[in-house]
Coordinates of C-alpha atoms and ligand atoms in Angstrom, one line a residue:
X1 CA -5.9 61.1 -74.7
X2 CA -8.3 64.0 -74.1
X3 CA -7.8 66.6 -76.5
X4 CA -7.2 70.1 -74.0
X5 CA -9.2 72.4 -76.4
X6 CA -12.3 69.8 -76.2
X7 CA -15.3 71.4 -73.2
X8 CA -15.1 70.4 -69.7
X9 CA -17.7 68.4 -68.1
X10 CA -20.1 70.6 -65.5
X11 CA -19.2 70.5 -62.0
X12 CA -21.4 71.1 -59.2
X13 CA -20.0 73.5 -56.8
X14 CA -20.5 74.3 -53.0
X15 CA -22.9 76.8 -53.7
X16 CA -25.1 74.9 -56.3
X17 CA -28.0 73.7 -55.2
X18 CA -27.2 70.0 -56.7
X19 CA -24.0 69.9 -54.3
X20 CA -25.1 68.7 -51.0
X21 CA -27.2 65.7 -52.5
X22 CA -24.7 64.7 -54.4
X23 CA -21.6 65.3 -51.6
X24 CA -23.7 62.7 -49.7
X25 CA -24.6 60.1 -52.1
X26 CA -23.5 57.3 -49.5
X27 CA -24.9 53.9 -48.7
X28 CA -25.1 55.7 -44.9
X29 CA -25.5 58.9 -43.4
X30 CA -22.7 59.0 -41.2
X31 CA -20.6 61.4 -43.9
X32 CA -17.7 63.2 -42.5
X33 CA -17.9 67.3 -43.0
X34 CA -15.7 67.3 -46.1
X35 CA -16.5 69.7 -48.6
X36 CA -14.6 68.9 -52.4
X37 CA -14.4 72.0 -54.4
X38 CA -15.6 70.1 -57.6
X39 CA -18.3 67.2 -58.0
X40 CA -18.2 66.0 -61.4
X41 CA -20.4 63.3 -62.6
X42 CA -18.9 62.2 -66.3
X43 CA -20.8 60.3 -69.1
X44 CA -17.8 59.1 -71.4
X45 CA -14.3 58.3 -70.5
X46 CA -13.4 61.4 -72.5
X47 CA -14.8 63.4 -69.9
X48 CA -13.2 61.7 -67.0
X49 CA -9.7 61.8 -69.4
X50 CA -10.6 65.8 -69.3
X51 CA -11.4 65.7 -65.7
X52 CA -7.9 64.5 -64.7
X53 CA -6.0 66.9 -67.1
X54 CA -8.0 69.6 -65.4
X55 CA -7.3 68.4 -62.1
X56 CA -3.7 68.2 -62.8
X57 CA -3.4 72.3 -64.0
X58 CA -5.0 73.1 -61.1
X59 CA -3.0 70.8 -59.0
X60 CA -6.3 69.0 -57.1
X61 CA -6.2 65.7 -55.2
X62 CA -8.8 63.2 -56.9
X63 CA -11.6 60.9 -55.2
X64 CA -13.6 58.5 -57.2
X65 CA -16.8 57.3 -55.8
X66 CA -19.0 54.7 -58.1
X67 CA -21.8 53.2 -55.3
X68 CA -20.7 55.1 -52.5
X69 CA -20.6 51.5 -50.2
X70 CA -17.2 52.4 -48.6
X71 CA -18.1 52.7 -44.7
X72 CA -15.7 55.9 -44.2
X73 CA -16.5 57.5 -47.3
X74 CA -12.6 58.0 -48.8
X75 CA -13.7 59.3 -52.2
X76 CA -14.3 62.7 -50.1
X77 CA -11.1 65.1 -50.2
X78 CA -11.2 68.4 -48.6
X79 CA -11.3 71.0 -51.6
X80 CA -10.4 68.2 -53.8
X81 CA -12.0 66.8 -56.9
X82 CA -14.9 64.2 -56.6
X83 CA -15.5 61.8 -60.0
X84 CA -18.9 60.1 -59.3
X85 CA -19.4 57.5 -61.7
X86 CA -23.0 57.0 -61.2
X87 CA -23.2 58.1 -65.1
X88 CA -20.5 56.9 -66.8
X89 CA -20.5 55.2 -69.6
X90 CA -24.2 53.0 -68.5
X91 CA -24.4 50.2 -70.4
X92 CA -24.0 45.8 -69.7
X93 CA -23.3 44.4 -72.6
X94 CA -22.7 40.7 -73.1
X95 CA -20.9 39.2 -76.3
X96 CA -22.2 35.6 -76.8
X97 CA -18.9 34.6 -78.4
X98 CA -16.5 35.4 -76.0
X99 CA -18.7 35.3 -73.7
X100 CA -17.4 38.1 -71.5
X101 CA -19.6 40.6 -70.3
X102 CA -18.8 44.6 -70.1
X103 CA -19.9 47.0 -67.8
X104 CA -19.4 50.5 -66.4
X105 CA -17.9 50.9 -62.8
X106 CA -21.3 52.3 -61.5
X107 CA -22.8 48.8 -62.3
X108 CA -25.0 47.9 -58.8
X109 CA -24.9 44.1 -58.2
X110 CA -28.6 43.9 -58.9
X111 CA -28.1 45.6 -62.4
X112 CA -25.1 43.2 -62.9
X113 CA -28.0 40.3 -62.0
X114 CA -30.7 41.3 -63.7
X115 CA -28.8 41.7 -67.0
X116 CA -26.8 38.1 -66.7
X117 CA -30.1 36.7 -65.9
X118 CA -31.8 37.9 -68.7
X119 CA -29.4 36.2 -70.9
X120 CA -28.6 33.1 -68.8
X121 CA -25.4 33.9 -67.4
X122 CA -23.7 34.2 -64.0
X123 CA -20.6 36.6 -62.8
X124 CA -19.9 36.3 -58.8
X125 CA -21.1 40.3 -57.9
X126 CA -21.4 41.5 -54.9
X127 CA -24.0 40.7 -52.0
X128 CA -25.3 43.8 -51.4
X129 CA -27.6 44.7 -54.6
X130 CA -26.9 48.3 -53.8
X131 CA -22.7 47.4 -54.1
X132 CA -20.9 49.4 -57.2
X133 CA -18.7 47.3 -59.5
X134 CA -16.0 49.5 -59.4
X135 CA -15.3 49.9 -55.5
X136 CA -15.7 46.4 -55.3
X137 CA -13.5 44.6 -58.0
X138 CA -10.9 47.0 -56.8
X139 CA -10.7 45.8 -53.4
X140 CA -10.9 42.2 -55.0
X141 CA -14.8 41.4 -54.3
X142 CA -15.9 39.1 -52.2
X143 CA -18.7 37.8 -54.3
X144 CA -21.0 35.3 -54.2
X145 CA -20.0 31.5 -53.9
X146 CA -16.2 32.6 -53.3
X147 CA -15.5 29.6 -51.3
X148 CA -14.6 27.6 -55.1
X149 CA -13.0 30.6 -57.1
X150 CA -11.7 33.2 -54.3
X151 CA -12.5 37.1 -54.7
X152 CA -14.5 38.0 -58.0
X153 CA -11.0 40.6 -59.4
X154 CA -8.8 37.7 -58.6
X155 CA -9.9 34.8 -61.9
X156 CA -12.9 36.3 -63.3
X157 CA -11.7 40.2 -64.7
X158 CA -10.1 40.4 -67.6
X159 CA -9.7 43.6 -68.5
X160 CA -10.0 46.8 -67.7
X161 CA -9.9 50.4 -69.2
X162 CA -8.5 53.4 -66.7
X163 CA -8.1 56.7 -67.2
X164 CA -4.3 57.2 -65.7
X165 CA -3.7 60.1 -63.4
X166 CA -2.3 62.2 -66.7
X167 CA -5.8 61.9 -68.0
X168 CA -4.5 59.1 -70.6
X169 CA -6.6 56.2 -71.7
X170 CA -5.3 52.9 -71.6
X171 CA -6.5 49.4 -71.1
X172 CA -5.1 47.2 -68.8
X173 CA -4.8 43.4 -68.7
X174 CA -2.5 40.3 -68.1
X175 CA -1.1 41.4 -71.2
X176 CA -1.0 45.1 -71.6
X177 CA 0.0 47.2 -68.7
X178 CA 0.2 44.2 -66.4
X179 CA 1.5 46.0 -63.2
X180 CA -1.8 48.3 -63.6
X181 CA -3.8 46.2 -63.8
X182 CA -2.1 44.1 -61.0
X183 CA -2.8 46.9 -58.7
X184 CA -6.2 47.5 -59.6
X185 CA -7.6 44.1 -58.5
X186 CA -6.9 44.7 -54.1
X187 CA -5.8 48.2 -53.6
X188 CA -9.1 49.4 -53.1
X189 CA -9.0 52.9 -52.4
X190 CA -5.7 53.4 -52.8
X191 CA -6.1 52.8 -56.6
X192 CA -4.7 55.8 -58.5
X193 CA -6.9 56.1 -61.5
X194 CA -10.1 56.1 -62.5
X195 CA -11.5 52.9 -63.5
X196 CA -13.7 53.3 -66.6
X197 CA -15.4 50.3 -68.2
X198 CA -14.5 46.1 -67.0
X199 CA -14.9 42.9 -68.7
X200 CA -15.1 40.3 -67.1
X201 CA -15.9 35.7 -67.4
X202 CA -19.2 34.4 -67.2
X203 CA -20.0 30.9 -66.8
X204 CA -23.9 29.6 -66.7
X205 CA -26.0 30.8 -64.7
X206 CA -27.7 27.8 -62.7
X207 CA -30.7 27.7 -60.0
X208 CA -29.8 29.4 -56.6
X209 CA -31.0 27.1 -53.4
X210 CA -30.6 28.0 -49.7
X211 CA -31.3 26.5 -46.3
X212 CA -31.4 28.5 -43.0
X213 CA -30.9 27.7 -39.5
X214 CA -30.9 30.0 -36.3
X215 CA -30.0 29.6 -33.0
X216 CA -29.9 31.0 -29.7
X217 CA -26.1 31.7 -28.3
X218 CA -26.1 34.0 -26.1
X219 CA -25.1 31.5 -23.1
X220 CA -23.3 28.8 -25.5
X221 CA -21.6 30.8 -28.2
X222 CA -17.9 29.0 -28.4
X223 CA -19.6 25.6 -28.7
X224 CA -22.3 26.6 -31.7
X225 CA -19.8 28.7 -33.4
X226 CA -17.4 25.2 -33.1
X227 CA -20.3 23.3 -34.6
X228 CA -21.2 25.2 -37.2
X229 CA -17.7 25.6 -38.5
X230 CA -17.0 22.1 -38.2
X231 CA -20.5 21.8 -40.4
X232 CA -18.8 24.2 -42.7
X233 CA -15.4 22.0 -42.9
X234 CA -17.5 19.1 -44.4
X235 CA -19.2 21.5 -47.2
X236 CA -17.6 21.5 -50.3
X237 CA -16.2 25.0 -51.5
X238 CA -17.5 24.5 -55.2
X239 CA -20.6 26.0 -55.6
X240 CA -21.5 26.5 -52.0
X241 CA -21.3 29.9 -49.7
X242 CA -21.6 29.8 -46.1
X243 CA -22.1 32.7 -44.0
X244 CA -23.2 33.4 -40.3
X245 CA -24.8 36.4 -39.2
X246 CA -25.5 37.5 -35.0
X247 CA -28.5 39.5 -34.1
X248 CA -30.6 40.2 -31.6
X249 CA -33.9 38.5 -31.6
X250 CA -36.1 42.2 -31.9
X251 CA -33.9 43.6 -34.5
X252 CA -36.6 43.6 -37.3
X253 CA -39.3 44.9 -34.9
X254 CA -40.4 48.4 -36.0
X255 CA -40.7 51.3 -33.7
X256 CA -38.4 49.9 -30.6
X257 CA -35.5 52.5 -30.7
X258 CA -31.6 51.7 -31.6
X259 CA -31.0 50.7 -27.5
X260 CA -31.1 46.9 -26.8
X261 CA -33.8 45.7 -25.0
X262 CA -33.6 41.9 -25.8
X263 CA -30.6 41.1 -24.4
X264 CA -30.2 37.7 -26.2
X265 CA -28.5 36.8 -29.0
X266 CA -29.2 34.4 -32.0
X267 CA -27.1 32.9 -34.6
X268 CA -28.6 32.2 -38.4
X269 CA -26.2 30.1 -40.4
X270 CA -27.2 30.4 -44.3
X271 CA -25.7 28.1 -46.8
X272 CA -26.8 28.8 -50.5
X273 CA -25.8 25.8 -53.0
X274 CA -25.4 27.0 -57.2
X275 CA -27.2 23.9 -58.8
X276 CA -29.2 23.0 -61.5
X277 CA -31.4 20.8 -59.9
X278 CA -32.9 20.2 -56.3
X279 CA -30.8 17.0 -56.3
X280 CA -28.1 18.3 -56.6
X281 CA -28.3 21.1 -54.5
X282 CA -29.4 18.8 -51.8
X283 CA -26.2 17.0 -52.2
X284 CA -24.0 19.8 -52.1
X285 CA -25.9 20.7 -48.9
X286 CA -26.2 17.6 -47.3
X287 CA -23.8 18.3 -43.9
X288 CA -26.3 21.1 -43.0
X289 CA -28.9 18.4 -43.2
X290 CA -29.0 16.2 -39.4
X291 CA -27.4 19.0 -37.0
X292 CA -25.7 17.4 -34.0
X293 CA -27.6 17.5 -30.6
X294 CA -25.5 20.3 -29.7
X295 CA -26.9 22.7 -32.3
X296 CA -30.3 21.0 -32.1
X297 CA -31.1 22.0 -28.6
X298 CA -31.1 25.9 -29.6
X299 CA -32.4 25.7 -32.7
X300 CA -34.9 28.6 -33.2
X301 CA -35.9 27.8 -36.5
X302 CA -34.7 25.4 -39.7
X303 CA -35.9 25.9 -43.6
X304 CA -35.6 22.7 -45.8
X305 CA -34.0 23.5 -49.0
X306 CA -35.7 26.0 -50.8
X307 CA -35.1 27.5 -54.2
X308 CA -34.3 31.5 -54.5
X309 CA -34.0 34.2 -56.9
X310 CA -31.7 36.9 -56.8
X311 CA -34.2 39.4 -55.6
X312 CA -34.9 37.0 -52.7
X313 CA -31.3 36.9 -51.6
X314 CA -30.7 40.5 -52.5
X315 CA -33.7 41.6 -50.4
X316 CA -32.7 39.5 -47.4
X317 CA -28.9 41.6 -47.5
X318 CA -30.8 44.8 -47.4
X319 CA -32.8 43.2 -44.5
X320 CA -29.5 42.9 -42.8
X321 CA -28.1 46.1 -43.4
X322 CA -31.0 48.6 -44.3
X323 CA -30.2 52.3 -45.5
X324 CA -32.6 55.6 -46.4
X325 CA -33.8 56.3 -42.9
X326 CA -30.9 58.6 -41.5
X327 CA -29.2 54.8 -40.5
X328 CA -25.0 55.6 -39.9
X329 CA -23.0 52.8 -39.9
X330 CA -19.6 51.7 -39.0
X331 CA -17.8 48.1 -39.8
X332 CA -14.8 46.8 -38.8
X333 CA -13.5 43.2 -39.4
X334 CA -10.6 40.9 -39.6
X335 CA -9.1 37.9 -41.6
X336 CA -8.4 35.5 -39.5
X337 CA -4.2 34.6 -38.7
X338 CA -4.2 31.1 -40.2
X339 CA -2.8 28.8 -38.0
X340 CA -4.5 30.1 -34.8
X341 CA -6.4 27.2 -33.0
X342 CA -10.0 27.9 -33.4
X343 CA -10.7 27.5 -29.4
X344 CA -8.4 31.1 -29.4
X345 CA -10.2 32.2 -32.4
X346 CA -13.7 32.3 -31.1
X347 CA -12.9 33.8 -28.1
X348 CA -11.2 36.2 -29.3
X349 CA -13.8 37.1 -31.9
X350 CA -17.1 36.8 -29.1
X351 CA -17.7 40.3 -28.3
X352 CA -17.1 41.9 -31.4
X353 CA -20.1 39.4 -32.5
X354 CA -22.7 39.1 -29.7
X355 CA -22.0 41.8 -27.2
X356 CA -23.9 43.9 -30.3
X357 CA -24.3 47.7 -29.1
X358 CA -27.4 48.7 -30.7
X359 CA -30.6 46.7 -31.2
X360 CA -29.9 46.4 -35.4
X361 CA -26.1 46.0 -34.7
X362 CA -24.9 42.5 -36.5
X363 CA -21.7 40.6 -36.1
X364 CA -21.0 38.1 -39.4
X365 CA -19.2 35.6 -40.5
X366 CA -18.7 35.5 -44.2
X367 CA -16.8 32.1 -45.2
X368 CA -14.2 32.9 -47.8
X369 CA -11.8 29.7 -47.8
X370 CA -9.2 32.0 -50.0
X371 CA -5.7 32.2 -50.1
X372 CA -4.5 34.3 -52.9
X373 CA -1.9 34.4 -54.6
X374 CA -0.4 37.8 -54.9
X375 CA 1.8 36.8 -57.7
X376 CA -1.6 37.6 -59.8
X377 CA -3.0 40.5 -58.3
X378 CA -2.5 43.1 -55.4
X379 CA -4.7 41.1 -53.0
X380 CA -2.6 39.2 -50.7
X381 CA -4.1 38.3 -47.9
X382 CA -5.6 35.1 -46.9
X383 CA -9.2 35.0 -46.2
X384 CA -10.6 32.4 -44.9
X385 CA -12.9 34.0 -42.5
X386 CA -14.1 37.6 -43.2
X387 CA -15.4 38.4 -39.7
X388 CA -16.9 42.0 -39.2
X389 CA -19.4 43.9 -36.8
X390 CA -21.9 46.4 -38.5
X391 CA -23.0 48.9 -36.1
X392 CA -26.1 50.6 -37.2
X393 CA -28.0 53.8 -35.1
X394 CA -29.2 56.7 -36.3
X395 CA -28.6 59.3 -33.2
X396 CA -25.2 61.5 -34.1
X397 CA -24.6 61.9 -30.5
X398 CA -24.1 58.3 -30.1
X399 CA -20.4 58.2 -32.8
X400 CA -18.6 58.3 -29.7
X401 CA -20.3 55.8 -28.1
X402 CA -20.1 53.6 -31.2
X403 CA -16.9 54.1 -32.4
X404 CA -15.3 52.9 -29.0
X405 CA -17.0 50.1 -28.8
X406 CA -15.8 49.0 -31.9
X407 CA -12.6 49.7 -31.0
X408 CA -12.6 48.1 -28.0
X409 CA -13.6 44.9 -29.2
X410 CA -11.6 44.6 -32.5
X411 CA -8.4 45.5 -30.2
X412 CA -9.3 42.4 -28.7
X413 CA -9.7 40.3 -32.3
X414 CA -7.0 41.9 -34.0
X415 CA -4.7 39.4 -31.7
X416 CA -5.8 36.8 -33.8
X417 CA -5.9 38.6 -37.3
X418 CA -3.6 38.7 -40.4
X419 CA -5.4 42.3 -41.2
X420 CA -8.1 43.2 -42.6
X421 CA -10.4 43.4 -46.0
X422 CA -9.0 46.5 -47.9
X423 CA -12.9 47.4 -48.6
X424 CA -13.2 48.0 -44.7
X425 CA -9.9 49.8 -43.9
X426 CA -10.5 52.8 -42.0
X427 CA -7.6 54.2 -40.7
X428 CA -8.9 56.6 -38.4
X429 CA -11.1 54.0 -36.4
X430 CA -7.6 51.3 -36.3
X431 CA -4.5 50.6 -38.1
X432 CA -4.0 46.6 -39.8
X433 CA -2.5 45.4 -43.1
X434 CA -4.5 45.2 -45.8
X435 CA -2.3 44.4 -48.7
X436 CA 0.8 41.8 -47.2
X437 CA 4.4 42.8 -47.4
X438 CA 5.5 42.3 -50.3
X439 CA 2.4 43.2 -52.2
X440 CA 2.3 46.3 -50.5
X441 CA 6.2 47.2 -51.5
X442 CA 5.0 46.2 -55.3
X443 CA 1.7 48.1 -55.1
X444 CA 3.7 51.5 -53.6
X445 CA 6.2 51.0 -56.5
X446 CA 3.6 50.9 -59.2
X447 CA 1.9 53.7 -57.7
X448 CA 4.8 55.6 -57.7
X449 CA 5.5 55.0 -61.2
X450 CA 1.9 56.1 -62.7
X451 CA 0.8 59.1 -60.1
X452 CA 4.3 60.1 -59.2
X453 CA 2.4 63.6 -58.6
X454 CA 0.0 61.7 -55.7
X455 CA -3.3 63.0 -57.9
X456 CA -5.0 60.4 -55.8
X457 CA -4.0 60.2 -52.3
X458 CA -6.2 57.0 -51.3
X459 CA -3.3 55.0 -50.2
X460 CA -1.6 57.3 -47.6
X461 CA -3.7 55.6 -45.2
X462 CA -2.2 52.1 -45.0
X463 CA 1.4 53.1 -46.7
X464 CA 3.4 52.6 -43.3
X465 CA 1.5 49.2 -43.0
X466 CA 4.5 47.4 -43.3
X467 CA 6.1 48.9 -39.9
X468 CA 3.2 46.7 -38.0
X469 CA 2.6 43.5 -40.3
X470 CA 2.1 41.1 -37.3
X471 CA 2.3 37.9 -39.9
X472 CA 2.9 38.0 -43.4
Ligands
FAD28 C1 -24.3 47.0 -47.3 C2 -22.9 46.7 -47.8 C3 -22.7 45.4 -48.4 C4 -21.4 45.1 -48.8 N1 -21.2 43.9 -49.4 C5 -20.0 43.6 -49.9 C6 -19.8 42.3 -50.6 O1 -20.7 41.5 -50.8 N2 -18.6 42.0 -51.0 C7 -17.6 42.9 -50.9 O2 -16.5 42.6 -51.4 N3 -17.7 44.1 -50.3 C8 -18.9 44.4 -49.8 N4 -19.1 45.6 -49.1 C9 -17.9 46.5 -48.8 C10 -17.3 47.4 -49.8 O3 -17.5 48.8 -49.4 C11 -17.6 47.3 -51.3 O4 -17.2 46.1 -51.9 C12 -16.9 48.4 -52.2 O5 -15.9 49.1 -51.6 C13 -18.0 49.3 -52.5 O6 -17.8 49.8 -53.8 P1 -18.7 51.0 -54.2 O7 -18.3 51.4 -55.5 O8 -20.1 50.8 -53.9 O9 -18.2 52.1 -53.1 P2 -17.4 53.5 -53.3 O10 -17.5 54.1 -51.9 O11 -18.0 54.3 -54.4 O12 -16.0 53.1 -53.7 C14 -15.1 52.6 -52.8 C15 -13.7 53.1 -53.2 O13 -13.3 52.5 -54.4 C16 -12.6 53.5 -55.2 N5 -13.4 53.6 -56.4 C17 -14.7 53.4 -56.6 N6 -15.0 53.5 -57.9 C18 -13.9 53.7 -58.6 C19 -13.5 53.9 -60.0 N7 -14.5 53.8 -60.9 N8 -12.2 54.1 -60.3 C20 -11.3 54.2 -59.3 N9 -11.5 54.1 -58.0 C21 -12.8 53.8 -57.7 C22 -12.6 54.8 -54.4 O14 -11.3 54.9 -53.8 C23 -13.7 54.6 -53.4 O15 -13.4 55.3 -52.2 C24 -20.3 46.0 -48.7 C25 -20.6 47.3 -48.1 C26 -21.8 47.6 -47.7 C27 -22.1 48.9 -47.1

């Protein structure tokens, strides 16, 4: 632990001039009005042990932000404390004999890349380069090619050092503090401590190869959603992602303005194989190969099987969802309810994916083929469909607008949800499980036993979830 005589990290405070900059270090710029009293961004663990001690005195609520991805921006708390980890303890190391990498929680995905690559190795990060380690191995990461090993906190973490609520240092594993470290892997931002440094499994890295197909639905959208996840069906999991993004055709154009003009709507199906060589990739790929007639007759466009790097990829995610020119975003999504027929399931899920508001609005299907097991970890619920609509515009006056649109549509898909990715819980926008059951009765017990004081209040939001589990 922290000693209490040792100096205090700098805060920046309302009336700095750092402040504002730093109060709105978000992926978007849709950041509610909340004003902490303290911004601290630490360098050692020792600072963030001080950070919580000092917190504690002075009785303030803790938010801990790492790359700021979260859509409703939790890590804000009115006159609260904010821990950005932006500068903690920077540094990816990789040990050739255990092979486990370490890393701090303000690791981006592309940092995480770029340092694996440079020694051969592979960890499943997230998509977005711009995503933080330490939001997303909390909410369990859904990294890349989760279809074989489920979300990236689930097999691949092995440990993980936190800074309690107290301000006390301790690692957490399967073998020391095991309901911890339980809870950190799917609580997301209810976690209640401050992740400060992970290791985590690497396996090879191997070549990255990728074939894309679009396709015009506006008119035919059950039947090519059908056929494409029939496609899917036939892939195997092991080393190949699938993922289906909606768009309209102009989104990309520069210059139009955030209303829809082309009405239409296009489907790009992307499925990436992890292969040494084109042979095998080609095999692993081979069901996206001959599309049936029905896709065929609105195809747009089809690439053979090309090779990628990780800047590729990376670049064609911030294509999808760009940031840095005043864009605000909003996401909601659901897992879909196993069990539902998938006749049901597309139509329940067709507005929230092509009746996109905006012209750079996208609907997507990520394929995750998961069911955890919560024995393990806090995640819990099954995902074998992550489907979610990204709203993007850049007018404030338009929020309203926005925000019921989103909520009309994902009334309409939560009827065939289990809940919902914790990473996208926002429960001013719509209340749905994120955690089931009885993880969520383990996870509020373990919470109860290490912040019994509620230092961080991340978790009020879905507490009562288990009044309204529809399934689990
Ligand atoms: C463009 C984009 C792409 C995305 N792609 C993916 C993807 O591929 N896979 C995926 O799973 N999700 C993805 N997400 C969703 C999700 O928001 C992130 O996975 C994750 O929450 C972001 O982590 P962050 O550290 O960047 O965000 P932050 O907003 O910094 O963190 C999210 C929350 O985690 C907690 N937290 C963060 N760091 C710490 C820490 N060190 N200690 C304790 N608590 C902490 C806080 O409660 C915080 O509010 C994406 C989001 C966006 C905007």
């Amino acid at each position: 632990m922290a000693t209490e005589s040792a100096p205090m990290p700098a805060a920046a405070l309302p009336d700095d001039a750092a402040y504002e900059a730093l109060r709105t270090r978000f992926f978007h710029t849709r950041v509610p009005n909340i004003r902490p009293a303290r911004i601290y961004t630490p360098r050692t663990t020792s600072d963030v042990a001080k950070i919580l001690m000092d917190a504690r005195r002075n009785n303030l609520k803790v938010g801990v932000r790492s790359g700021g991805h979260l859509f409703p921006c939790c890590s804000l708390i009115q006159s609260g404390v904010l821990v950005d980890t932006r500068d903690l303890n920077r540094g990816i190391e990789y040990d050739a004999q255990t092979e486990l990498v370490s890393f701090p929680p303000g690791s981006l995905s592309k940092e995480l890349a770029n340092a694996l690559s440079a020694v051969g190795r592979f960890f499943p990060f997230g998509h977005s380069p711009t995503v933080a380690a330490g939001g997303f191995l909390l909410a369990g990461g859904q990294g890349w090619f989760m279809r074989g090993w489920g979300c990236t906190s689930d097999q691949w973490v092995e440990a993980m050092e936190i800074v309690t609520a107290e301000g006390q240092i301790v690692q957490a594993s399967r073998k020391e503090n095991e309901d911890l470290f339980w809870a950190a892997r799917g609580s997301g931002q209810g976690f209640f401590g401050v992740v400060t440094r992970v290791w985590a499994r690497t396996i090879p890295m191997r070549r990255l190869w990728e074939t894309v197909a679009v396709f015009e639905c506006t008119h035919r959208f059950a039947q090519i959603l059908d056929a494409l996840l029939e496609i899917t069906d036939r892939t195997p999991k092991d080393g190949v992602e699938v993922a289906f993004a909606t768009f309209r055709p102009d989104r990309d154009e520069p210059g139009l303005g955030e209303e829809v003009q082309d009405t239409r709507v296009f489907i790009a199906a992307t499925a990436l194989a992890f292969a040494d060589t084109f042979a095998e990739a080609a095999a692993l790929l081979r069901p996206w190969e001959n599309l049936p007639d029905i896709l065929v007759q609105d195809q747009i466009m089809k690439t053979p099987v090309l090779e990628r790097t990780w800047n590729e990829l990376f670049e064609a995610q911030d294509k999808l969802n760009p940031a840095g020119n005043g864009e605000r975003w909003q996401c909601d999504s659901i897992l879909d309810r196993p069990g539902v027929p998938r006749e049901e399931l597309i139509e329940a899920i067709r507005p929230a994916l092509t009746d996109l508001p905006s012209r750079r609005s996208i609907g997507c299907i990520y394929v995750g083929d998961y069911v955890p097991d919560e024995v393990g970890q806090a995640i819990s619920l099954p995902q074998q469909y992550y489907i979610a609509s990204m709203t993007c515009w850049t007018d404030p006056s338009w929020d309203n607008r926005m925000g019921q649109w989103m909520r009309g549509v994902y009334t309409r898909a939560a009827k065939v949800s289990c809940g919902q990715y914790i990473a996208d819980f926002d429960g001013k926008q719509r209340m749905t499980p994120v955690l089931s059951k009885t993880a969520l009765a383990r996870f509020l017990e373990i919470r109860q036993k290490w912040d019994p004081d509620e230092r961080f209040i991340g978790y009020r939001g879905f507490s009562g979830l288990d009044q309204i589990q529809p399934c689990l």
